[in-house]
């Protein structure tokens, strides 16, 4: 009984402190995205005002995103008629992310609720989550709808009811109507249903999906920019940036004894062909490093990109992190083949020329946590110690982001 009470006290303190810091961040207008989230919010607020006045034209001047996020804010604006209260309500809405993260995890992992809850609420310290919760953003709205949809997908695995599958697709459609790149995830679930369901049942789900897609055709007429998908013209830059950011987030998952041991064993067992390819990649990239020069004033690029130019004023750290990301992903796929699907999905959702870390945060950690049971999350949730190590790494990231928030290191690189 004592242990149970002790765990309950630890959990209550942890959740209370997490929530208090988030609400203090709201009061002091915190924006740990170096100003990007508040800028996005203010830029797109005229869309919300227009929707509040039932004027659904002209949004293409301010955004290329789907309209559901702005419609949601418009309903809040009609209700409160005050930007401050709209943002405050959205802050409460953002708490659905750790809540549904916990609900999803509880369907996948049979571990102590304490570990699951601490892992879930540690997301309140992820800088981009905080920024998009305090300054309402379509990336967070889409992520929340995706998590709700995945919860019903997991429920459908427990009880193969058509209602759960329909709710899964419905909330995924809400995610797409907030941010169109979530179409990739929608297709992932459809492929799952195609491979696992009887043909008649799949046809029902497919027809329902087509019906869900019909409003999108009308939304494109209201905002033609929605269909203007920007694909990179420099695939090396895009993939290098993607794998650099992927490596950054994988670091949060690697630092526990169980996962580290898996990677050490896999590296030791690399065959001669794999070692040769690895050496070739390293030599090729570093021999041609002067060719792979990106504008240091280019916005985006992720943590290691900014760090590389801040410390060395070149892209050496950035290229190293990209290579390490590629190697880490390869080893993860060797250990668990299904990880390849996850990497393909993440890369397809970020094929822009300018890559912002917000495309991955908190999406990367959310997707890897709930898409399927995997060794990364399993080893974190295995013990309270590992869960606190994960939280500690998130907290370090939060503190670094706060230092950057006050010192404007990132902005000095841009301007």
CSV table of C-alpha atoms in Angstrom, one decimal:
chain,number,residue,atom,x,y,z
A,1,UNK,CA,0.0,0.0,0.0
A,2,UNK,CA,2.9,2.3,0.8
A,3,UNK,CA,4.4,1.9,-2.6
A,4,UNK,CA,1.1,2.6,-4.3
A,5,UNK,CA,0.7,5.8,-2.3
A,6,UNK,CA,4.3,6.8,-3.0
A,7,UNK,CA,3.8,6.3,-6.7
A,8,UNK,CA,0.5,8.2,-6.7
A,9,UNK,CA,2.2,11.1,-4.9
A,10,UNK,CA,5.1,11.1,-7.5
A,11,UNK,CA,2.6,11.1,-10.3
A,12,UNK,CA,0.5,13.9,-8.9
A,13,UNK,CA,3.5,16.1,-8.3
A,14,UNK,CA,4.9,15.4,-11.8
A,15,UNK,CA,1.6,16.1,-13.6
A,16,UNK,CA,0.9,19.2,-11.4
A,17,UNK,CA,4.4,20.7,-12.1
A,18,UNK,CA,4.0,19.9,-15.8
A,19,UNK,CA,0.7,21.7,-16.0
A,20,UNK,CA,1.8,24.7,-13.9
A,21,UNK,CA,4.8,25.3,-16.2
A,22,UNK,CA,2.6,25.1,-19.3
A,23,UNK,CA,0.1,27.7,-17.9
A,24,UNK,CA,3.0,30.0,-16.7
A,25,UNK,CA,4.3,29.7,-20.3
A,26,UNK,CA,0.9,30.8,-21.5
A,27,UNK,CA,0.8,33.8,-19.1
A,28,UNK,CA,4.2,35.0,-20.1
A,29,UNK,CA,3.5,34.4,-23.9
A,30,UNK,CA,6.3,31.8,-24.2
A,31,UNK,CA,7.2,30.8,-27.7
A,32,UNK,CA,10.0,28.2,-27.8
A,33,UNK,CA,9.8,27.9,-31.5
A,34,UNK,CA,12.0,31.1,-31.7
A,35,UNK,CA,8.9,33.1,-32.5
A,36,UNK,CA,7.6,30.9,-35.3
A,37,UNK,CA,4.4,29.7,-33.7
A,38,UNK,CA,3.3,33.2,-32.5
A,39,UNK,CA,4.1,34.6,-36.0
A,40,UNK,CA,2.0,31.8,-37.6
A,41,UNK,CA,-0.8,32.4,-35.2
A,42,UNK,CA,-0.9,36.2,-35.8
A,43,UNK,CA,-0.5,35.7,-39.6
A,44,UNK,CA,-3.4,33.4,-39.9
A,45,UNK,CA,-5.7,35.1,-37.3
A,46,UNK,CA,-7.5,37.0,-40.1
A,47,UNK,CA,-8.7,33.6,-41.5
A,48,UNK,CA,-10.3,32.9,-38.1
A,49,UNK,CA,-11.9,36.3,-38.0
A,50,UNK,CA,-13.3,35.8,-41.6
A,51,UNK,CA,-14.6,32.4,-40.7
A,52,UNK,CA,-16.2,33.9,-37.6
A,53,UNK,CA,-18.1,36.3,-39.9
A,54,UNK,CA,-19.0,33.4,-42.2
A,55,UNK,CA,-16.7,34.7,-44.9
A,56,UNK,CA,-15.0,31.6,-46.2
A,57,UNK,CA,-13.1,33.2,-49.1
A,58,UNK,CA,-9.7,34.8,-49.3
A,59,UNK,CA,-7.9,32.4,-46.9
A,60,UNK,CA,-5.3,31.7,-49.6
A,61,UNK,CA,-3.8,35.1,-48.8
A,62,UNK,CA,-2.7,33.8,-45.3
A,63,UNK,CA,-2.4,30.0,-45.4
A,64,UNK,CA,-2.2,26.9,-47.6
A,65,UNK,CA,-3.5,24.6,-44.9
A,66,UNK,CA,-6.9,22.9,-44.8
A,67,UNK,CA,-9.6,24.9,-42.9
A,68,UNK,CA,-10.7,22.6,-40.0
A,69,UNK,CA,-8.2,24.1,-37.5
A,70,UNK,CA,-9.2,27.7,-38.4
A,71,UNK,CA,-12.9,26.7,-38.3
A,72,UNK,CA,-12.4,25.3,-34.8
A,73,UNK,CA,-10.8,28.6,-33.6
A,74,UNK,CA,-13.5,30.5,-35.4
A,75,UNK,CA,-16.2,28.7,-33.3
A,76,UNK,CA,-14.2,29.6,-30.2
A,77,UNK,CA,-14.0,33.2,-31.4
A,78,UNK,CA,-17.7,33.4,-31.9
A,79,UNK,CA,-18.2,32.0,-28.4
A,80,UNK,CA,-15.6,34.2,-26.6
A,81,UNK,CA,-15.0,37.1,-29.0
A,82,UNK,CA,-11.6,37.4,-27.4
A,83,UNK,CA,-8.2,36.2,-28.7
A,84,UNK,CA,-6.9,35.6,-25.2
A,85,UNK,CA,-9.8,33.2,-24.3
A,86,UNK,CA,-9.6,31.4,-27.6
A,87,UNK,CA,-5.9,30.7,-26.9
A,88,UNK,CA,-6.7,29.7,-23.3
A,89,UNK,CA,-9.4,27.2,-24.4
A,90,UNK,CA,-7.0,25.8,-27.0
A,91,UNK,CA,-4.4,25.3,-24.3
A,92,UNK,CA,-6.9,23.1,-22.5
A,93,UNK,CA,-7.7,21.3,-25.8
A,94,UNK,CA,-4.0,20.6,-26.3
A,95,UNK,CA,-4.0,18.5,-23.1
A,96,UNK,CA,-5.8,15.9,-25.2
A,97,UNK,CA,-2.4,15.0,-26.6
A,98,UNK,CA,-0.8,13.6,-23.4
A,99,UNK,CA,-4.2,12.2,-22.5
A,100,UNK,CA,-4.7,10.2,-25.7
A,101,UNK,CA,-1.0,9.3,-25.8
A,102,UNK,CA,-1.6,7.6,-22.5
A,103,UNK,CA,-4.8,5.9,-23.7
A,104,UNK,CA,-3.0,4.7,-26.8
A,105,UNK,CA,0.0,3.4,-24.9
A,106,UNK,CA,-2.3,1.5,-22.5
A,107,UNK,CA,-3.7,-0.4,-25.4
A,108,UNK,CA,-0.2,-1.4,-26.6
A,109,UNK,CA,2.0,-1.8,-23.6
A,110,UNK,CA,1.1,-3.7,-20.4
A,111,UNK,CA,3.3,-1.8,-18.0
A,112,UNK,CA,2.7,0.1,-14.8
A,113,UNK,CA,0.4,3.1,-15.3
A,114,UNK,CA,2.9,5.3,-13.6
A,115,UNK,CA,5.5,4.8,-16.4
A,116,UNK,CA,2.8,5.4,-19.1
A,117,UNK,CA,1.6,8.6,-17.5
A,118,UNK,CA,5.0,10.1,-16.8
A,119,UNK,CA,6.1,9.3,-20.4
A,120,UNK,CA,2.9,10.8,-21.7
A,121,UNK,CA,2.9,14.0,-19.7
A,122,UNK,CA,6.6,14.6,-20.3
A,123,UNK,CA,5.5,15.7,-23.7
A,124,UNK,CA,4.3,18.9,-22.0
A,125,UNK,CA,8.0,19.9,-21.9
A,126,UNK,CA,8.6,19.4,-25.6
A,127,UNK,CA,9.3,22.9,-26.9
A,128,UNK,CA,7.3,22.8,-30.1
A,129,UNK,CA,4.4,21.2,-28.3
A,130,UNK,CA,4.4,24.0,-25.8
A,131,UNK,CA,4.7,26.7,-28.6
A,132,UNK,CA,1.8,25.3,-30.6
A,133,UNK,CA,-0.4,24.8,-27.5
A,134,UNK,CA,0.2,28.4,-26.4
A,135,UNK,CA,-0.1,29.7,-29.9
A,136,UNK,CA,-2.8,27.5,-31.6
A,137,UNK,CA,-1.3,25.8,-34.6
A,138,UNK,CA,-2.7,23.3,-37.2
A,139,UNK,CA,0.2,20.9,-36.7
A,140,UNK,CA,-0.9,20.3,-33.1
A,141,UNK,CA,-4.6,20.1,-34.0
A,142,UNK,CA,-3.8,17.5,-36.7
A,143,UNK,CA,-1.6,15.5,-34.3
A,144,UNK,CA,-4.4,15.3,-31.7
A,145,UNK,CA,-7.0,14.1,-34.2
A,146,UNK,CA,-4.5,11.5,-35.5
A,147,UNK,CA,-4.0,10.2,-31.9
A,148,UNK,CA,-7.8,10.0,-31.3
A,149,UNK,CA,-8.1,8.1,-34.6
A,150,UNK,CA,-5.3,5.7,-33.7
A,151,UNK,CA,-7.0,5.0,-30.4
A,152,UNK,CA,-10.1,3.7,-32.2
A,153,UNK,CA,-7.8,1.7,-34.6
A,154,UNK,CA,-6.3,0.0,-31.6
A,155,UNK,CA,-9.8,-0.6,-30.2
A,156,UNK,CA,-10.8,-2.2,-33.5
A,157,UNK,CA,-7.9,-4.6,-33.0
A,158,UNK,CA,-9.4,-5.6,-29.7
A,159,UNK,CA,-13.0,-5.8,-30.9
A,160,UNK,CA,-13.4,-5.9,-34.7
A,161,UNK,CA,-16.4,-3.5,-34.7
A,162,UNK,CA,-17.1,-1.5,-37.8
A,163,UNK,CA,-17.9,1.5,-35.6
A,164,UNK,CA,-14.4,1.7,-34.3
A,165,UNK,CA,-13.0,1.5,-37.8
A,166,UNK,CA,-15.3,4.2,-39.0
A,167,UNK,CA,-14.3,6.4,-36.1
A,168,UNK,CA,-10.6,5.7,-36.8
A,169,UNK,CA,-11.1,7.0,-40.4
A,170,UNK,CA,-13.3,9.9,-39.4
A,171,UNK,CA,-10.7,11.4,-36.9
A,172,UNK,CA,-7.9,10.8,-39.5
A,173,UNK,CA,-10.0,12.8,-41.9
A,174,UNK,CA,-10.2,15.5,-39.3
A,175,UNK,CA,-6.4,15.4,-39.1
A,176,UNK,CA,-6.2,15.8,-42.9
A,177,UNK,CA,-8.7,18.7,-42.9
A,178,UNK,CA,-6.3,20.3,-40.4
A,179,UNK,CA,-3.1,19.5,-42.2
A,180,UNK,CA,-3.1,17.8,-45.6
A,181,UNK,CA,0.2,15.9,-45.1
A,182,UNK,CA,-1.7,13.5,-42.8
A,183,UNK,CA,-3.1,11.9,-46.0
A,184,UNK,CA,0.0,9.7,-45.9
A,185,UNK,CA,-1.1,8.3,-42.5
A,186,UNK,CA,-4.7,7.9,-43.7
A,187,UNK,CA,-3.4,5.7,-46.6
A,188,UNK,CA,-1.3,3.7,-44.1
A,189,UNK,CA,-4.5,2.7,-42.2
A,190,UNK,CA,-6.4,2.0,-45.5
A,191,UNK,CA,-3.6,-0.4,-46.5
A,192,UNK,CA,-3.8,-2.1,-43.1
A,193,UNK,CA,-7.5,-2.6,-43.6
A,194,UNK,CA,-7.0,-3.9,-47.1
A,195,UNK,CA,-4.5,-6.5,-45.9
A,196,UNK,CA,-6.5,-7.6,-42.8
A,197,UNK,CA,-10.2,-7.1,-43.5
A,198,UNK,CA,-12.6,-9.2,-45.5
A,199,UNK,CA,-13.2,-7.7,-49.0
A,200,UNK,CA,-16.8,-6.7,-48.3
A,201,UNK,CA,-15.8,-4.9,-45.1
A,202,UNK,CA,-12.9,-3.1,-46.8
A,203,UNK,CA,-15.3,-1.9,-49.6
A,204,UNK,CA,-17.5,-0.3,-46.9
A,205,UNK,CA,-14.5,1.4,-45.4
A,206,UNK,CA,-13.2,2.5,-48.8
A,207,UNK,CA,-16.6,4.1,-49.8
A,208,UNK,CA,-16.7,5.8,-46.4
A,209,UNK,CA,-13.2,7.2,-47.1
A,210,UNK,CA,-14.3,8.5,-50.5
A,211,UNK,CA,-17.3,10.3,-48.8
A,212,UNK,CA,-15.0,11.8,-46.3
A,213,UNK,CA,-12.8,13.1,-49.1
A,214,UNK,CA,-15.6,14.9,-50.9
A,215,UNK,CA,-15.6,18.1,-48.8
A,216,UNK,CA,-11.9,18.5,-49.7
A,217,UNK,CA,-12.8,19.1,-53.3
A,218,UNK,CA,-14.9,22.1,-52.2
A,219,UNK,CA,-12.2,23.4,-49.9
A,220,UNK,CA,-9.7,23.4,-52.7
A,221,UNK,CA,-12.0,25.8,-54.7
A,222,UNK,CA,-12.1,28.1,-51.6
A,223,UNK,CA,-8.3,28.0,-51.3
A,224,UNK,CA,-6.4,26.7,-54.4
A,225,UNK,CA,-3.1,26.8,-52.5
A,226,UNK,CA,-4.2,23.6,-50.6
A,227,UNK,CA,-3.5,21.5,-53.7
A,228,UNK,CA,-0.3,23.4,-54.5
A,229,UNK,CA,2.0,20.8,-52.8
A,230,UNK,CA,5.6,22.0,-52.6
A,231,UNK,CA,8.0,19.1,-53.3
A,232,UNK,CA,11.7,19.7,-52.8
A,233,UNK,CA,14.0,20.5,-55.7
A,234,UNK,CA,17.0,19.4,-53.8
A,235,UNK,CA,16.5,15.9,-52.6
A,236,UNK,CA,19.9,15.6,-50.9
A,237,UNK,CA,19.2,18.7,-48.7
A,238,UNK,CA,15.7,17.4,-47.8
A,239,UNK,CA,16.8,13.9,-46.9
A,240,UNK,CA,20.0,15.1,-45.1
A,241,UNK,CA,17.8,17.5,-43.0
A,242,UNK,CA,15.2,14.8,-42.4
A,243,UNK,CA,17.7,12.3,-41.2
A,244,UNK,CA,19.5,14.9,-39.1
A,245,UNK,CA,16.2,15.7,-37.3
A,246,UNK,CA,15.3,12.0,-37.1
A,247,UNK,CA,18.7,11.4,-35.4
A,248,UNK,CA,18.0,14.2,-32.9
A,249,UNK,CA,14.7,12.7,-31.8
A,250,UNK,CA,16.1,9.1,-31.8
A,251,UNK,CA,18.6,10.3,-29.2
A,252,UNK,CA,15.8,10.6,-26.7
A,253,UNK,CA,14.9,7.0,-27.3
A,254,UNK,CA,18.5,5.5,-27.3
A,255,UNK,CA,19.6,6.4,-23.8
A,256,UNK,CA,18.7,3.4,-21.8
A,257,UNK,CA,20.7,0.2,-21.2
A,258,UNK,CA,18.5,-2.2,-23.0
A,259,UNK,CA,18.3,-0.2,-26.3
A,260,UNK,CA,21.9,0.8,-26.2
A,261,UNK,CA,22.9,-2.9,-25.9
A,262,UNK,CA,20.8,-3.8,-28.9
A,263,UNK,CA,22.6,-1.1,-31.0
A,264,UNK,CA,26.1,-2.1,-29.8
A,265,UNK,CA,25.4,-5.8,-30.6
A,266,UNK,CA,24.1,-4.9,-34.1
A,267,UNK,CA,27.1,-2.7,-34.8
A,268,UNK,CA,29.5,-5.5,-33.8
A,269,UNK,CA,27.7,-7.9,-36.1
A,270,UNK,CA,27.8,-5.7,-39.2
A,271,UNK,CA,29.2,-7.8,-42.2
A,272,UNK,CA,32.0,-6.7,-44.5
A,273,UNK,CA,29.7,-5.3,-47.2
A,274,UNK,CA,27.8,-3.1,-44.6
A,275,UNK,CA,31.1,-1.9,-43.2
A,276,UNK,CA,32.4,-1.1,-46.7
A,277,UNK,CA,29.2,0.9,-47.6
A,278,UNK,CA,29.4,2.7,-44.3
A,279,UNK,CA,33.1,3.8,-44.8
A,280,UNK,CA,32.3,4.7,-48.4
A,281,UNK,CA,29.4,7.0,-47.3
A,282,UNK,CA,31.6,8.7,-44.7
A,283,UNK,CA,34.5,9.3,-47.1
A,284,UNK,CA,32.2,10.4,-49.9
A,285,UNK,CA,30.3,12.9,-47.7
A,286,UNK,CA,33.3,14.4,-46.0
A,287,UNK,CA,35.4,14.5,-49.2
A,288,UNK,CA,32.7,16.5,-50.9
A,289,UNK,CA,31.6,18.5,-47.8
A,290,UNK,CA,32.4,21.7,-49.5
A,291,UNK,CA,30.0,20.9,-52.3
A,292,UNK,CA,27.2,20.3,-49.8
A,293,UNK,CA,26.9,23.9,-48.7
A,294,UNK,CA,23.6,25.2,-47.6
A,295,UNK,CA,22.8,28.8,-46.9
A,296,UNK,CA,23.2,29.4,-43.1
A,297,UNK,CA,20.5,32.0,-43.3
A,298,UNK,CA,18.0,29.5,-44.6
A,299,UNK,CA,15.1,29.2,-42.1
A,300,UNK,CA,14.5,25.7,-40.7
A,301,UNK,CA,17.0,22.9,-40.9
A,302,UNK,CA,16.6,21.6,-37.3
A,303,UNK,CA,18.6,21.5,-34.1
A,304,UNK,CA,21.9,20.2,-35.5
A,305,UNK,CA,21.7,22.5,-38.6
A,306,UNK,CA,21.5,25.6,-36.3
A,307,UNK,CA,24.1,24.2,-33.9
A,308,UNK,CA,26.5,23.4,-36.8
A,309,UNK,CA,26.5,27.0,-38.0
A,310,UNK,CA,26.4,28.5,-34.5
A,311,UNK,CA,29.5,26.6,-33.3
A,312,UNK,CA,31.6,26.0,-36.5
A,313,UNK,CA,29.9,28.3,-39.0
A,314,UNK,CA,29.7,25.4,-41.5
A,315,UNK,CA,27.7,22.3,-42.0
A,316,UNK,CA,30.1,19.7,-40.6
A,317,UNK,CA,28.0,18.9,-37.4
A,318,UNK,CA,24.9,18.9,-39.6
A,319,UNK,CA,26.3,16.4,-42.1
A,320,UNK,CA,27.6,14.2,-39.3
A,321,UNK,CA,24.2,14.1,-37.6
A,322,UNK,CA,22.6,13.2,-41.0
A,323,UNK,CA,25.0,10.3,-41.4
A,324,UNK,CA,24.4,9.2,-37.8
A,325,UNK,CA,20.7,9.4,-38.4
A,326,UNK,CA,20.9,7.2,-41.5
A,327,UNK,CA,23.1,4.6,-39.7
A,328,UNK,CA,20.9,4.6,-36.6
A,329,UNK,CA,17.8,4.1,-38.8
A,330,UNK,CA,19.5,1.3,-40.7
A,331,UNK,CA,20.4,-0.6,-37.5
A,332,UNK,CA,16.9,-0.1,-36.1
A,333,UNK,CA,15.4,-1.5,-39.4
A,334,UNK,CA,17.8,-4.5,-39.1
A,335,UNK,CA,16.5,-5.2,-35.6
A,336,UNK,CA,12.9,-4.5,-36.4
A,337,UNK,CA,11.9,-4.5,-40.1
A,338,UNK,CA,8.6,-2.7,-39.5
A,339,UNK,CA,10.6,0.4,-38.5
A,340,UNK,CA,11.1,0.9,-42.3
A,341,UNK,CA,7.4,1.8,-42.7
A,342,UNK,CA,7.6,4.4,-40.0
A,343,UNK,CA,10.7,6.0,-41.7
A,344,UNK,CA,9.0,6.1,-45.1
A,345,UNK,CA,5.9,7.7,-43.6
A,346,UNK,CA,7.9,10.4,-41.8
A,347,UNK,CA,10.0,11.2,-44.9
A,348,UNK,CA,6.9,11.4,-47.2
A,349,UNK,CA,5.3,13.8,-44.7
A,350,UNK,CA,8.3,16.2,-44.9
A,351,UNK,CA,9.3,16.6,-48.6
A,352,UNK,CA,9.4,20.4,-48.6
A,353,UNK,CA,12.5,22.2,-49.7
A,354,UNK,CA,12.7,24.2,-46.4
A,355,UNK,CA,12.4,21.7,-43.6
A,356,UNK,CA,11.3,23.0,-40.2
A,357,UNK,CA,11.6,21.0,-37.0
A,358,UNK,CA,8.0,21.6,-36.3
A,359,UNK,CA,7.2,19.0,-39.1
A,360,UNK,CA,8.6,16.4,-36.7
A,361,UNK,CA,7.9,17.7,-33.3
A,362,UNK,CA,6.0,16.2,-31.5
A,363,UNK,CA,4.8,14.2,-34.5
A,364,UNK,CA,7.9,11.9,-34.7
A,365,UNK,CA,7.7,10.9,-31.0
A,366,UNK,CA,4.0,10.5,-31.2
A,367,UNK,CA,4.0,8.3,-34.2
A,368,UNK,CA,6.8,6.1,-33.0
A,369,UNK,CA,5.0,5.7,-29.7
A,370,UNK,CA,1.6,4.6,-30.9
A,371,UNK,CA,1.8,3.3,-34.5
A,372,UNK,CA,2.8,-0.1,-33.4
A,373,UNK,CA,4.6,-1.9,-30.5
A,374,UNK,CA,8.4,-1.4,-30.9
A,375,UNK,CA,11.6,-1.9,-29.0
A,376,UNK,CA,12.3,1.8,-28.6
A,377,UNK,CA,9.2,2.7,-26.6
A,378,UNK,CA,9.0,-0.8,-24.9
A,379,UNK,CA,12.5,-0.3,-23.4
A,380,UNK,CA,11.7,3.1,-22.1
A,381,UNK,CA,8.4,2.0,-20.4
A,382,UNK,CA,10.2,-1.2,-19.1
A,383,UNK,CA,11.1,0.5,-15.9
A,384,UNK,CA,10.5,3.7,-13.9
A,385,UNK,CA,14.2,4.5,-14.2
A,386,UNK,CA,14.2,4.4,-18.0
A,387,UNK,CA,11.0,6.5,-18.1
A,388,UNK,CA,12.7,9.2,-15.9
A,389,UNK,CA,15.8,9.1,-18.1
A,390,UNK,CA,13.5,9.9,-21.1
A,391,UNK,CA,11.9,12.7,-19.2
A,392,UNK,CA,15.3,14.0,-18.1
A,393,UNK,CA,16.4,14.2,-21.7
A,394,UNK,CA,13.2,16.0,-22.7
A,395,UNK,CA,13.7,18.4,-19.8
A,396,UNK,CA,17.3,19.2,-20.9
A,397,UNK,CA,15.9,19.9,-24.4
A,398,UNK,CA,13.3,22.2,-22.8
A,399,UNK,CA,16.0,24.1,-20.8
A,400,UNK,CA,18.2,24.5,-23.9
A,401,UNK,CA,15.1,25.8,-25.8
A,402,UNK,CA,14.4,28.3,-23.0
A,403,UNK,CA,18.0,29.6,-23.1
A,404,UNK,CA,17.6,30.0,-26.8
A,405,UNK,CA,14.3,31.8,-26.3
A,406,UNK,CA,15.9,34.4,-24.1
A,407,UNK,CA,19.2,34.7,-26.0
A,408,UNK,CA,17.9,34.5,-29.6
A,409,UNK,CA,20.8,32.4,-30.8
A,410,UNK,CA,18.7,30.9,-33.6
A,411,UNK,CA,17.4,34.3,-34.8
A,412,UNK,CA,21.0,35.7,-34.9
A,413,UNK,CA,21.8,33.0,-37.5
A,414,UNK,CA,18.8,34.0,-39.6
A,415,UNK,CA,19.1,37.8,-39.7
